[in-house]
Each structure stands twice: as structure tokens, then as C-alpha cells.
Coordinates of C-alpha atoms in Angstrom, one line a residue:
M1 CA 0.0 0.0 0.0
K2 CA 2.8 2.4 0.8
F3 CA 4.4 1.7 -2.6
L4 CA 1.0 2.4 -4.3
R5 CA 0.7 5.6 -2.5
R6 CA 4.1 6.7 -3.8
I7 CA 3.1 6.2 -7.4
I8 CA -0.7 7.0 -7.3
P9 CA -1.4 10.6 -6.4
D10 CA -3.6 11.3 -3.4
Y11 CA -5.7 13.9 -5.4
W12 CA -6.6 11.3 -8.0
A13 CA -9.9 10.5 -6.3
D14 CA -10.6 13.7 -4.5
E15 CA -9.9 16.3 -7.2
G16 CA -13.2 15.8 -8.9
K17 CA -15.0 17.3 -5.9
S18 CA -13.5 20.7 -6.5
E19 CA -14.9 22.6 -9.4
G20 CA -12.0 25.1 -9.4
G21 CA -9.2 22.6 -9.6
R22 CA -11.2 19.9 -11.4
F23 CA -8.9 17.5 -13.1
R24 CA -6.1 20.1 -13.3
Y25 CA -3.4 18.2 -11.4
R26 CA -4.7 14.9 -12.8
R27 CA -4.3 16.3 -16.3
L28 CA -0.9 17.6 -15.4
W29 CA 0.1 14.3 -14.0
K30 CA -1.1 12.5 -17.1
Y31 CA 0.8 14.8 -19.4
L32 CA 3.9 14.5 -17.4
V33 CA 3.7 10.7 -17.3
S34 CA 2.8 10.4 -21.0
L35 CA 5.6 12.8 -22.2
T36 CA 8.3 11.4 -20.0
A37 CA 7.3 7.8 -20.9
L38 CA 7.3 8.7 -24.6
V39 CA 10.7 10.3 -24.4
S40 CA 12.2 7.5 -22.3
L41 CA 10.6 4.4 -23.8
A42 CA 10.6 5.3 -27.5
P43 CA 14.4 5.3 -27.9
L44 CA 14.5 2.1 -25.8
V45 CA 11.9 0.3 -27.9
I46 CA 13.5 1.6 -31.2
M47 CA 17.0 0.5 -30.1
T48 CA 15.6 -2.9 -28.9
A49 CA 13.8 -3.4 -32.3
V50 CA 17.0 -2.4 -34.2
N51 CA 19.1 -4.8 -32.1
Y52 CA 16.4 -7.5 -32.6
Y53 CA 16.6 -7.3 -36.4
Q54 CA 20.4 -6.9 -36.4
Y55 CA 20.8 -10.0 -34.1
Q56 CA 18.4 -11.9 -36.3
K57 CA 20.3 -10.8 -39.5
V58 CA 23.7 -11.7 -38.0
L59 CA 22.5 -15.1 -36.7
R60 CA 20.8 -15.9 -40.0
V61 CA 24.1 -15.2 -41.8
E62 CA 25.9 -17.3 -39.2
M63 CA 23.4 -20.0 -39.7
I64 CA 23.6 -20.0 -43.5
H65 CA 27.3 -19.6 -43.8
P66 CA 28.3 -23.0 -42.3
I67 CA 25.9 -24.7 -44.6
S68 CA 27.3 -22.9 -47.6
Q69 CA 30.8 -23.6 -46.5
L70 CA 30.1 -27.3 -45.9
A71 CA 28.4 -27.6 -49.3
S72 CA 31.3 -25.9 -51.1
N73 CA 33.9 -28.0 -49.3
T74 CA 32.0 -31.3 -49.9
K75 CA 31.5 -30.3 -53.5
R76 CA 35.2 -29.8 -54.0
S77 CA 36.0 -33.1 -52.2
L78 CA 33.5 -35.0 -54.4
E79 CA 34.8 -33.4 -57.6
S80 CA 38.3 -34.2 -56.5
F81 CA 37.4 -37.8 -55.8
I82 CA 35.8 -38.2 -59.2
E83 CA 38.5 -36.3 -61.0
E84 CA 41.2 -38.4 -59.4
R85 CA 39.6 -41.6 -60.7
I86 CA 39.0 -40.2 -64.2
S87 CA 42.7 -39.1 -64.2
A88 CA 43.8 -42.5 -63.1
L89 CA 41.9 -44.2 -65.9
N90 CA 43.1 -41.7 -68.4
L91 CA 46.7 -42.3 -67.3
I92 CA 46.3 -46.0 -67.8
I93 CA 44.6 -45.8 -71.1
H94 CA 47.0 -43.3 -72.5
D95 CA 50.2 -44.8 -70.9
K96 CA 49.5 -48.4 -71.9
S97 CA 48.8 -49.7 -75.4
F98 CA 45.7 -51.7 -76.1
E99 CA 47.7 -54.8 -76.4
D100 CA 49.4 -54.2 -73.0
I101 CA 46.2 -53.9 -71.0
A102 CA 44.5 -56.5 -73.1
D103 CA 46.9 -59.0 -71.6
Q104 CA 45.1 -60.4 -68.6
K105 CA 48.1 -60.6 -66.3
R106 CA 49.2 -57.1 -66.9
F107 CA 45.6 -55.9 -66.6
I108 CA 45.4 -57.5 -63.2
A109 CA 48.6 -55.8 -62.1
V110 CA 47.3 -52.5 -63.3
F111 CA 44.0 -52.9 -61.4
R112 CA 45.8 -53.9 -58.2
N113 CA 48.1 -50.9 -58.4
M114 CA 45.2 -48.5 -59.2
K115 CA 43.1 -49.9 -56.3
N116 CA 45.9 -49.6 -53.9
S117 CA 46.6 -46.1 -54.9
F118 CA 43.1 -44.6 -55.0
G119 CA 40.7 -47.1 -53.4
G120 CA 37.0 -47.4 -54.1
F121 CA 37.3 -49.4 -57.3
V122 CA 35.4 -52.7 -57.5
D123 CA 36.4 -53.9 -60.9
L124 CA 37.9 -52.8 -64.1
G125 CA 37.1 -53.7 -67.7
L126 CA 38.6 -53.1 -71.2
I127 CA 36.0 -52.8 -73.9
D128 CA 36.8 -52.6 -77.7
A129 CA 35.0 -50.5 -80.2
E130 CA 32.5 -53.3 -80.9
G131 CA 31.4 -53.2 -77.3
Y132 CA 33.0 -56.5 -76.2
Q133 CA 34.8 -56.7 -72.9
R134 CA 38.2 -58.0 -73.8
S135 CA 39.7 -57.9 -70.4
Y136 CA 38.1 -57.8 -66.9
V137 CA 39.3 -57.8 -63.3
G138 CA 36.8 -58.1 -60.6
P139 CA 34.6 -60.5 -58.6
Y140 CA 32.3 -61.4 -61.5
E141 CA 32.6 -63.2 -64.8
L142 CA 32.0 -60.4 -67.2
K143 CA 34.8 -61.0 -69.8
G144 CA 33.2 -61.2 -73.3
K145 CA 30.1 -59.3 -72.3
N146 CA 28.9 -56.9 -75.0
Y147 CA 27.9 -53.3 -74.1
K148 CA 27.4 -52.0 -77.6
D149 CA 23.6 -51.4 -77.1
Q150 CA 23.9 -49.8 -73.8
D151 CA 23.5 -46.0 -73.4
W152 CA 26.6 -45.5 -71.4
F153 CA 28.7 -47.0 -74.2
H154 CA 27.3 -44.6 -76.7
E155 CA 27.8 -41.7 -74.3
V156 CA 31.5 -42.5 -73.7
S157 CA 32.1 -43.1 -77.4
L158 CA 30.8 -39.6 -78.1
R159 CA 32.1 -37.6 -75.2
G160 CA 35.2 -39.5 -74.2
V161 CA 34.4 -39.6 -70.5
Y162 CA 31.3 -40.9 -68.8
V163 CA 30.2 -41.0 -65.2
S164 CA 27.0 -42.9 -64.6
D165 CA 24.2 -42.6 -62.0
V166 CA 24.3 -44.9 -59.0
F167 CA 22.5 -48.2 -59.9
M168 CA 22.3 -51.7 -58.5
G169 CA 22.9 -53.8 -61.7
Y170 CA 23.6 -57.4 -61.5
R171 CA 26.2 -56.7 -58.9
N172 CA 23.3 -56.1 -56.5
F173 CA 24.9 -53.2 -54.6
P174 CA 24.8 -49.5 -55.2
H175 CA 27.7 -48.4 -57.4
F176 CA 28.4 -46.1 -60.3
V177 CA 30.6 -46.4 -63.4
I178 CA 33.4 -44.3 -64.7
A179 CA 34.5 -44.9 -68.3
V180 CA 37.1 -43.2 -70.5
K181 CA 37.8 -43.6 -74.2
N182 CA 41.1 -43.7 -76.1
E183 CA 41.4 -43.3 -79.9
R184 CA 43.5 -45.7 -81.9
A185 CA 44.9 -45.3 -85.3
G186 CA 42.5 -45.9 -88.1
G187 CA 39.5 -44.4 -86.3
D188 CA 39.2 -47.3 -83.9
F189 CA 38.9 -46.8 -80.1
Y190 CA 38.6 -48.7 -76.9
V191 CA 37.1 -47.9 -73.5
L192 CA 38.5 -48.5 -70.0
R193 CA 35.5 -48.9 -67.6
A194 CA 35.8 -49.0 -63.8
T195 CA 33.1 -49.7 -61.2
V196 CA 33.2 -47.5 -58.0
D197 CA 31.6 -48.4 -54.8
T198 CA 29.2 -45.7 -53.6
E199 CA 28.6 -46.3 -49.9
T200 CA 32.0 -46.4 -48.4
P201 CA 34.1 -43.7 -50.0
I202 CA 31.3 -41.3 -51.0
R203 CA 29.6 -41.7 -47.6
K204 CA 32.9 -40.7 -45.9
I205 CA 33.1 -37.5 -48.0
I206 CA 29.6 -36.3 -47.4
S207 CA 29.3 -37.1 -43.7
P208 CA 31.3 -34.7 -41.7
L209 CA 31.8 -35.4 -38.0
D210 CA 30.4 -32.1 -36.8
L211 CA 27.0 -32.5 -38.5
R212 CA 24.0 -31.6 -36.4
P213 CA 21.5 -34.4 -35.7
S214 CA 18.8 -32.5 -37.4
T215 CA 20.9 -31.9 -40.6
D216 CA 20.9 -34.3 -43.5
V217 CA 23.5 -34.7 -46.3
F218 CA 23.0 -36.8 -49.3
L219 CA 23.4 -37.1 -53.1
I220 CA 20.7 -37.1 -55.8
N221 CA 20.7 -37.2 -59.5
R222 CA 19.1 -34.8 -61.9
K223 CA 15.8 -36.7 -61.6
G224 CA 15.6 -36.5 -57.8
I225 CA 16.7 -40.2 -57.2
L226 CA 18.7 -40.6 -54.1
Q227 CA 22.3 -41.6 -54.9
T228 CA 23.1 -42.2 -51.3
S229 CA 20.9 -43.0 -48.4
S230 CA 19.3 -40.0 -46.6
R231 CA 18.6 -39.7 -42.9
F232 CA 15.1 -38.3 -43.4
Y233 CA 14.2 -38.5 -47.0
G234 CA 14.5 -42.1 -48.0
R235 CA 16.9 -44.9 -48.9
I236 CA 19.3 -45.1 -51.8
L237 CA 17.7 -45.2 -55.3
E238 CA 14.3 -44.1 -53.9
K239 CA 12.6 -41.0 -55.1
M240 CA 13.3 -38.0 -52.9
S241 CA 10.3 -36.2 -51.5
L242 CA 11.8 -32.8 -51.9
A243 CA 11.9 -30.9 -55.2
V244 CA 15.0 -30.9 -57.3
P245 CA 16.7 -27.5 -57.0
P246 CA 17.4 -25.5 -60.1
F247 CA 20.8 -25.7 -61.8
S248 CA 23.6 -23.4 -60.6
S249 CA 27.3 -23.5 -61.2
R250 CA 27.8 -22.2 -57.6
T251 CA 26.9 -23.4 -54.2
E252 CA 23.4 -22.1 -53.3
V253 CA 21.5 -21.8 -50.0
L254 CA 17.8 -21.4 -50.1
E255 CA 14.9 -21.3 -47.6
E256 CA 12.2 -23.7 -48.8
Q257 CA 9.1 -25.4 -47.6
T258 CA 8.0 -29.0 -47.9
R259 CA 4.6 -29.9 -49.4
E260 CA 3.3 -30.1 -45.8
G261 CA 4.4 -26.5 -45.2
Q262 CA 7.4 -27.2 -43.0
S263 CA 10.3 -24.8 -43.5
Y264 CA 13.8 -26.1 -44.2
I265 CA 17.1 -24.6 -45.3
L266 CA 18.6 -26.2 -48.4
G267 CA 22.3 -26.0 -49.4
Y268 CA 23.1 -27.6 -52.7
A269 CA 25.8 -27.8 -55.3
Y270 CA 25.9 -29.5 -58.8
I271 CA 29.0 -31.8 -59.0
E272 CA 30.8 -31.0 -62.2
R273 CA 31.2 -33.8 -64.9
T274 CA 28.8 -36.0 -62.9
P275 CA 25.0 -36.4 -62.7
F276 CA 25.2 -35.9 -58.9
I277 CA 23.7 -33.0 -56.9
L278 CA 24.9 -32.6 -53.3
M279 CA 22.1 -31.8 -50.9
I280 CA 22.4 -30.4 -47.4
V281 CA 19.0 -30.0 -45.6
A282 CA 18.9 -28.4 -42.2
Q283 CA 15.9 -27.7 -39.9
P284 CA 15.8 -23.9 -39.1
K285 CA 14.2 -24.6 -35.7
A286 CA 17.3 -26.4 -34.5
L287 CA 19.6 -23.8 -36.1
M288 CA 17.6 -21.0 -34.5
E289 CA 18.1 -22.2 -30.9
N290 CA 20.6 -19.5 -30.2
W291 CA 18.4 -16.9 -31.8
L292 CA 15.5 -18.0 -29.7
S293 CA 17.6 -17.6 -26.6
V294 CA 18.8 -14.2 -27.7
R295 CA 15.3 -13.1 -28.6
R296 CA 14.0 -14.3 -25.2
D297 CA 16.7 -12.3 -23.4
L298 CA 15.9 -9.2 -25.5
V299 CA 12.2 -9.5 -24.8
W300 CA 12.8 -9.9 -21.0
F301 CA 15.3 -7.1 -21.1
L302 CA 12.7 -4.8 -22.8
I303 CA 9.9 -5.8 -20.4
G304 CA 12.1 -5.3 -17.3
S305 CA 13.4 -2.0 -18.5
I306 CA 9.9 -0.7 -19.3
V307 CA 8.6 -1.8 -15.9
I308 CA 11.5 -0.1 -14.1
I309 CA 11.3 3.1 -16.2
L310 CA 7.5 3.3 -15.7
L311 CA 7.8 2.9 -12.0
V312 CA 10.4 5.6 -11.8
I313 CA 8.3 7.9 -14.1
L314 CA 5.2 7.3 -12.0
W315 CA 7.0 7.9 -8.7
S316 CA 8.9 11.0 -10.0
S317 CA 5.7 12.5 -11.7
T318 CA 3.6 11.9 -8.6
Y319 CA 6.3 13.6 -6.4
M320 CA 6.7 16.6 -8.7
V321 CA 3.0 17.1 -9.2
N322 CA 2.5 16.8 -5.4
R323 CA 5.1 19.4 -4.9
V324 CA 3.4 21.7 -7.4
R325 CA 0.1 21.1 -5.8
E326 CA 1.5 21.8 -2.3
A327 CA 3.1 25.0 -3.6
D328 CA -0.2 26.1 -5.2
L329 CA -2.1 25.4 -2.0
K330 CA 0.4 27.4 0.0
R331 CA 0.1 30.2 -2.5
A332 CA -3.7 30.1 -2.4
A333 CA -3.6 30.2 1.4
L334 CA -1.2 33.1 1.4
L335 CA -3.4 35.0 -1.1
H336 CA -6.4 34.2 1.0
S337 CA -4.7 35.5 4.1
V338 CA -3.6 38.7 2.3
E339 CA -7.1 39.2 1.0
Y340 CA -8.5 38.6 4.4
T341 CA -6.1 41.0 6.0
N342 CA -7.0 43.6 3.4
K343 CA -10.7 43.1 4.0
M344 CA -10.2 43.4 7.8
A345 CA -8.1 46.6 7.4
S346 CA -10.8 48.1 5.2
I347 CA -13.5 47.0 7.6
G348 CA -11.5 48.4 10.5
R349 CA -11.2 51.8 8.9
L350 CA -14.9 51.7 8.0
A351 CA -16.0 50.6 11.5
A352 CA -13.9 53.3 13.1
G353 CA -15.4 56.0 10.9
V354 CA -19.0 54.7 11.5
A355 CA -18.5 54.3 15.2
H356 CA -17.0 57.8 15.5
E357 CA -19.8 59.3 13.6
I358 CA -22.5 57.5 15.5
N359 CA -21.0 57.9 19.0
N360 CA -21.3 61.7 19.0
P361 CA -25.0 61.8 18.2
L362 CA -25.5 58.9 20.7
A363 CA -23.7 60.9 23.4
I364 CA -25.9 63.9 22.8
I365 CA -29.1 61.7 22.7
N366 CA -28.0 60.0 25.9
E367 CA -27.2 63.3 27.6
K368 CA -30.4 65.0 26.6
A369 CA -32.5 61.9 27.4
G370 CA -30.9 61.6 30.8
L371 CA -31.5 65.3 31.4
V372 CA -35.2 65.0 30.4
K373 CA -35.5 61.9 32.7
D374 CA -33.9 63.8 35.6
I375 CA -36.2 66.8 35.0
A376 CA -39.2 64.6 34.9
A377 CA -38.2 62.7 38.0
L378 CA -37.5 65.9 40.0
T379 CA -40.6 67.8 38.9
T380 CA -43.0 68.1 41.9
E381 CA -45.7 69.7 40.0
D382 CA -48.6 67.9 38.5
F383 CA -47.1 66.4 35.4
P384 CA -49.6 64.5 33.2
Q385 CA -48.4 61.1 32.0
R386 CA -45.2 61.5 34.0
E387 CA -44.6 57.8 34.5
K388 CA -45.2 57.0 30.9
I389 CA -42.7 59.6 29.7
I390 CA -40.1 58.4 32.2
K391 CA -40.5 54.8 30.8
L392 CA -40.2 56.1 27.2
I393 CA -37.0 57.9 28.1
E394 CA -35.7 54.8 29.9
S395 CA -36.4 52.9 26.7
I396 CA -34.5 55.5 24.7
L397 CA -31.5 55.2 27.1
V398 CA -31.6 51.4 26.9
N399 CA -31.4 51.5 23.1
V400 CA -28.8 54.2 23.2
E401 CA -26.8 51.9 25.4
R402 CA -27.3 49.1 23.0
C403 CA -26.1 51.2 20.1
S404 CA -23.2 52.3 22.2
T405 CA -22.3 48.6 22.7
I406 CA -22.5 48.0 19.0
T407 CA -20.2 50.9 18.2
H408 CA -17.9 49.8 21.0
R409 CA -17.7 46.4 19.3
L410 CA -16.9 48.1 16.0
L411 CA -14.2 50.1 17.6
G412 CA -12.9 47.1 19.3
F413 CA -12.8 45.3 15.9
A414 CA -11.1 48.3 14.3
K415 CA -8.6 49.0 17.1
R416 CA -7.8 45.3 17.8
M417 CA -7.6 45.9 21.5
D418 CA -4.8 44.3 23.4
V419 CA -5.4 41.0 25.2
H420 CA -6.0 41.4 29.0
L421 CA -5.4 38.0 30.6
E422 CA -7.2 36.9 33.7
T423 CA -8.2 33.6 35.3
I424 CA -11.5 32.5 33.7
N425 CA -13.9 29.7 34.6
L426 CA -15.2 28.7 31.1
E427 CA -18.4 27.1 32.4
L428 CA -19.4 30.3 34.3
L429 CA -18.4 32.5 31.4
I430 CA -20.5 30.6 28.9
K431 CA -23.4 30.5 31.3
E432 CA -23.1 34.3 31.6
V433 CA -23.2 34.6 27.8
L434 CA -26.3 32.3 27.7
S435 CA -28.0 34.6 30.3
F436 CA -28.4 37.2 27.5
L437 CA -30.3 34.7 25.5
E438 CA -32.3 33.1 28.3
K439 CA -35.6 34.7 27.3
E440 CA -35.3 33.6 23.7
A441 CA -34.5 30.1 24.7
T442 CA -37.5 30.0 27.0
Y443 CA -39.8 31.6 24.4
R444 CA -38.7 29.2 21.6
D445 CA -38.4 26.2 23.8
I446 CA -34.8 25.6 22.8
S447 CA -32.9 23.2 25.1
V448 CA -29.3 24.0 25.9
N449 CA -27.3 21.1 27.3
F450 CA -23.9 21.3 29.1
H451 CA -21.4 18.5 29.0
I452 CA -18.6 19.8 31.2
P453 CA -16.6 17.6 33.6
E454 CA -16.7 18.5 37.2
N455 CA -14.0 20.7 38.6
F456 CA -12.9 21.7 35.1
P457 CA -9.8 23.8 35.4
S458 CA -9.8 27.5 34.7
I459 CA -7.7 29.1 31.9
Q460 CA -5.8 32.3 31.4
S461 CA -7.4 34.4 28.7
D462 CA -9.3 37.6 28.0
R463 CA -12.8 37.6 29.5
G464 CA -14.4 40.3 27.4
Q465 CA -13.2 38.9 24.1
L466 CA -14.1 35.4 25.0
Q467 CA -17.6 36.6 25.8
Q468 CA -17.8 38.1 22.4
V469 CA -16.6 34.8 20.7
F470 CA -19.1 32.6 22.5
L471 CA -21.9 35.1 22.1
N472 CA -21.4 35.2 18.3
I473 CA -21.3 31.4 18.0
I474 CA -24.3 30.8 20.3
N475 CA -26.2 33.6 18.6
N476 CA -25.6 31.8 15.3
A477 CA -26.7 28.5 16.9
F478 CA -30.0 30.1 18.1
A479 CA -30.5 31.4 14.6
A480 CA -29.9 28.1 13.0
V481 CA -32.2 25.9 15.1
E482 CA -35.9 25.7 14.7
D483 CA -38.3 26.1 17.7
R484 CA -37.8 23.3 20.2
G485 CA -34.3 22.8 18.8
R486 CA -31.3 21.5 20.7
I487 CA -27.9 23.1 21.5
D488 CA -25.1 21.1 23.1
I489 CA -22.1 22.8 24.7
S490 CA -19.1 20.6 25.8
I491 CA -15.7 21.4 27.1
R492 CA -12.7 19.0 27.1
E493 CA -9.1 19.3 28.1
D494 CA -6.3 18.0 25.8
K495 CA -2.8 18.5 27.2
D496 CA -2.0 22.2 26.9
T497 CA -5.3 23.2 25.2
V498 CA -9.0 23.5 26.0
A499 CA -11.6 22.8 23.4
V500 CA -15.1 24.2 23.6
T501 CA -17.6 22.7 21.1
I502 CA -21.0 24.2 20.5
S503 CA -23.2 22.0 18.4
D504 CA -26.8 22.5 17.1
N505 CA -29.2 20.4 15.2
G506 CA -30.1 23.3 12.9
H507 CA -30.3 23.4 9.1
G508 CA -26.5 23.1 8.6
I509 CA -24.2 24.8 6.2
S510 CA -23.4 23.7 2.7
E511 CA -19.9 22.6 1.8
E512 CA -19.4 25.5 -0.5
D513 CA -20.5 28.0 2.1
L514 CA -18.4 26.3 4.7
Q515 CA -15.2 27.4 3.0
R516 CA -16.1 31.1 3.1
I517 CA -17.9 31.2 6.5
F518 CA -15.1 33.2 8.2
E519 CA -14.8 35.8 5.4
P520 CA -15.9 39.3 6.3
F521 CA -19.3 40.3 5.0
F522 CA -20.1 36.7 4.0
T523 CA -23.5 35.6 5.5
T524 CA -26.0 32.9 4.8
K525 CA -28.8 34.9 6.6
K526 CA -31.3 36.2 4.2
E527 CA -32.3 39.1 6.5
G528 CA -30.5 41.0 9.2
G529 CA -27.0 39.6 8.7
V530 CA -24.0 41.7 7.9
G531 CA -21.4 38.9 7.9
L532 CA -19.1 40.2 10.6
G533 CA -19.8 38.0 13.6
L534 CA -17.8 34.9 12.6
S535 CA -15.1 37.0 11.0
I536 CA -14.6 38.9 14.2
T537 CA -14.8 35.7 16.1
Y538 CA -12.1 34.1 13.9
G539 CA -9.8 37.2 14.5
I540 CA -10.3 37.1 18.3
V541 CA -9.6 33.4 18.6
E542 CA -6.4 33.8 16.6
K543 CA -5.4 36.8 18.7
L544 CA -5.9 34.7 21.8
G545 CA -3.5 32.1 20.4
G546 CA -6.2 29.5 19.6
R547 CA -7.9 28.2 16.5
I548 CA -11.5 27.6 15.4
S549 CA -12.9 24.9 13.2
V550 CA -16.3 24.1 12.0
E551 CA -18.1 20.9 10.8
S552 CA -21.5 20.9 9.3
K553 CA -23.9 18.8 7.3
V554 CA -26.9 20.2 5.6
G555 CA -30.1 19.1 7.5
Q556 CA -28.2 17.6 10.4
G557 CA -26.6 20.6 12.2
T558 CA -23.3 22.4 12.8
S559 CA -20.5 22.1 15.3
F560 CA -18.0 25.0 16.1
T561 CA -14.9 24.0 18.1
V562 CA -12.8 26.7 19.7
I563 CA -9.4 25.5 20.9
L564 CA -7.7 27.8 23.3
P565 CA -4.4 27.6 25.0
A566 CA -4.8 26.6 28.7
K567 CA -2.3 28.8 30.6
R568 CA -4.5 28.0 33.5
T569 CA -4.5 27.7 37.3
R570 CA -6.8 25.4 39.3
F571 CA -9.1 26.6 42.0

């Protein structure tokens, strides 16, 4: 909860209650959070996206490069293997005469030397221009066999060199044939034909030790027939399920999809002077393991950074807006205080002028009325309606005294008389104030209830000004309650202060009016109110070193609490 209070401003839920500052700080907070987040997070997201694609690009290159390199190296090895055997056959056929190699003993010696030097040869045969096999060395009885009608014989007679597809033949194992031709004088020719085992030497070349378990390397011919067994796409001499890649004189690496929609990376190379195509098929999912790890780290880094930055932004924005709001509140309070002081100064000057102008006529009225009363009282002659005139004059004197009291209050408000401290029993003082309103309470049947602890200590304060304070508040309470209303007065002690609470069950004060209730000339009374009572009360209480607060609910009543410094002595 403490953490949430640090990042969620306190005014988020309360601000809507105030019309003047409605949503202002909330809007400021939103702008601050949005702009700071945009400035902070946008570069982070852009840089992460750039790194994401750069990493992906680099890893893709690193993923493709080994396949391309492996295909090129294997292509060169295969071409070197085939070329070595063609060169060996060419060397024999050009170094020896037909008669030499037609001799069976010499032919056997040649085959033995060739097999020991190069390996991979199964048998060797010498075929004349008519297609008859004149000499043969190998595990089968093929001497005298005629190849004149076979395609390979026509191919080698035309091109001079022939390398066949892998086939089973009557040898019943996968092999391919290399045949070379040598011209003789008179337009005649003969062919040296060798059979090469496929599985052992070729398999060694195309199966590197560091091959991934998910990667497959094999040979096919131009028709897509497997020339070596594949790990995933069939056995030797079966039709491969993948499409035959287009011809290219260079090593190529492509991203393809199977008929089932599965992606794979294909590296291939056409082997020169042969029908073979080297195929390297890799599964991208296995190759992308490093990329997936990097991508996961990038995503978590981005999420973690965003969360941390947002928390810092929320905390700092809330802190800054709170400081701005506090400064605004202090400024508003200061302006209100200045405005209040100006009003009080104006009222003071006005009150002093009014009191001065009224006091003089009142003094004359008082003097003349007293003189008339004395004359009437001392006259011994028959004076008709003497008693009635004396009563009327006494009424005039009472009202003059009342006006004098009012002007005295105005002068007191204007002059801000010094505080005269004395020991005061608050209970007796409040009851003295209530004695002025006793008749009204009886007439309107208003009950006044005291809640004062026994032997409550006295305080040190100004009696006259406190009387004015409580008279103003109780007067307002009488004005607020209906007939047969209720007023409660309680006093409590709290360390070095004394709190007097005067509550009524009157009509209450609205929240809007409650904020202005201590302003001079502000009144909620429709008739007879000048709006000075509570303003004077507020000033007196502050002058006495206390404070005053008010709580009210419309229709339920109002409570004024006057807190005064004790500075008391006990009886």
C-alpha cells in the first residue's frame, strides 16, 4: 500500500470534488507521465527493435554460412574424388597400349596398383570399339560381355568420358561407373571402364563429423533419385520427397518449404562432370536455438526496462505534481490570508469611521434623554403622564446603550484591543453569555445542554473577548435551530489546550459556504446579517492564540470548536 501511495497521487480520487481545480493536477500528471514515458521508452523500444533485427540478421548469416561452406567443401571433395579416378583411368589408357592392357596378367597388375593407390574401385574392364569386354578384373565373370547397345557405351564413345548414376545392376549393390575412351589409329577406339563403390568412399566424404543431428547430407541425380541414403528423405535409389533444386554452377543456400508447409534450409551444389547433386538439408528450428535464446533475453530485457522506467516515471511524476500542488495550496492560502487582511483593514477603517460618527449623536441623545428623565423625575408639579414619559425615556436610554455597545464592538474590531489576561472559569463565562439569550431560549423552547466535567480547570485568557466569541457562536446556533431545537455545549481538556464545542441540530451549512464562512461580510442569513460576527470571532480566537474549526452537514446541524491555550490555574 505504501508503494502504491508513492506512485498514485492522493488527489486522483478527491480532485473531482472541487470545481475550481477539477482534473487540473490529474491532467498535469497524465501529461507528465505520458511525455516522460514517450521520451524515455521510445528510444529504448526503437533500439531494442533495431538490435532485434540486427541480431536476427547476423544469426541468420551465421546459420547459412556454415551450410554454404560445408556444401562448397564437400562439392570440392567429391569433384576431386571423381576427377582423381578419371585421371587414373586416363593415365592407364594413354600410358598403356591396347595390347598391353588386353593382356590379362598385366591388366590384373594395373588394377591392383590402381586400387591400392586410389581405393573405391570394385572392378575394371577393357571394352573394344565393338562393345566386347576384352579384359576384366573383378569379382564377376564379365569377360566377353557386349555393351554395344547400352546407353553409357554410346555416351562415352561420343564424349570420351562418362560417369553414370548410381545403380544396382547385377552386382546387386549401389555403385556407379566411370568410363574413359582412347582413340586408336585408323579411327578405332577402346574404353576403360571402372566400377566404383558408392557407400564407403562417398559416404565418408559427405558425412562430416560435426554435422547436427537435425541436418541431412546426401546425393541425388538430376531426376531426384537418391544416390546415397538419406537420414530423413528415403533410402538409396528411392525418389526424394523434396523438389530438385534449379541448376547453378555455384553453391546455393535457399529457404524452402515442404509440401506439408514445413520450412527447411537447403544448401546444394551440382557436382561437375557427374549427374550428382549434393544436398544439405537443415531444420531452421534447431539452427535458430541460439536466436530464440537471444530473442527471449531481448524481450525480457525490454519488459524489465519498461517496468523499471515506468515505476520511476510514476514515482517522480507523482512527487513533482504533489510538490506543485502543495506550492499552489500554500500560495492560495497566502493569497487568501492577504485578501482577508486587506478586508479586515478596510472593515476596521470603515468601522472606526462609522463608530466615531454614531457615538457623537448617541452621546448627545444619551445626555439629553438623561436630562429629560432627571427633570421629569425631579418635577414636583402635577405632570400628566409623567410615569409613561419616564418609561419612554428609559427605553431611549436602553437603546442608546445598545447602540453604544455595538459601536464599541466596531471600535474594538477596528482597534484590535490588546489582550488582557485573567483567570477564567469557562463554564461560568459561557453561562453568563447564555443569560443574555435566556428569554429567547424559553420563548422558543430551545434546550441548551452542558457536557462539562466536574472541577474543570480555569484558563488564562481575555474575558471580554471570549464573551464576544461565544456570544457570536451561540447567537448563530440560536438562529440556525428551529423552535424546540437543541444546542449542546461541551468542554474538554487536551494536554495544553482546552476545546469548547458548540453544536446545534439546525439546518446546517453547505460545503461550498463552509469554505467562506469566516470571510468578512459573508453571510447565509437572508435578513439582518452583515457577515461580521464569525469574521470577528475568527480574528479574536487567533489573537488569543487559539484556532477555530467548523463541521457541518446540511439538514443535520453544525459544530463549532474553539481550541484555546490553557495557561490556567486550578481553583
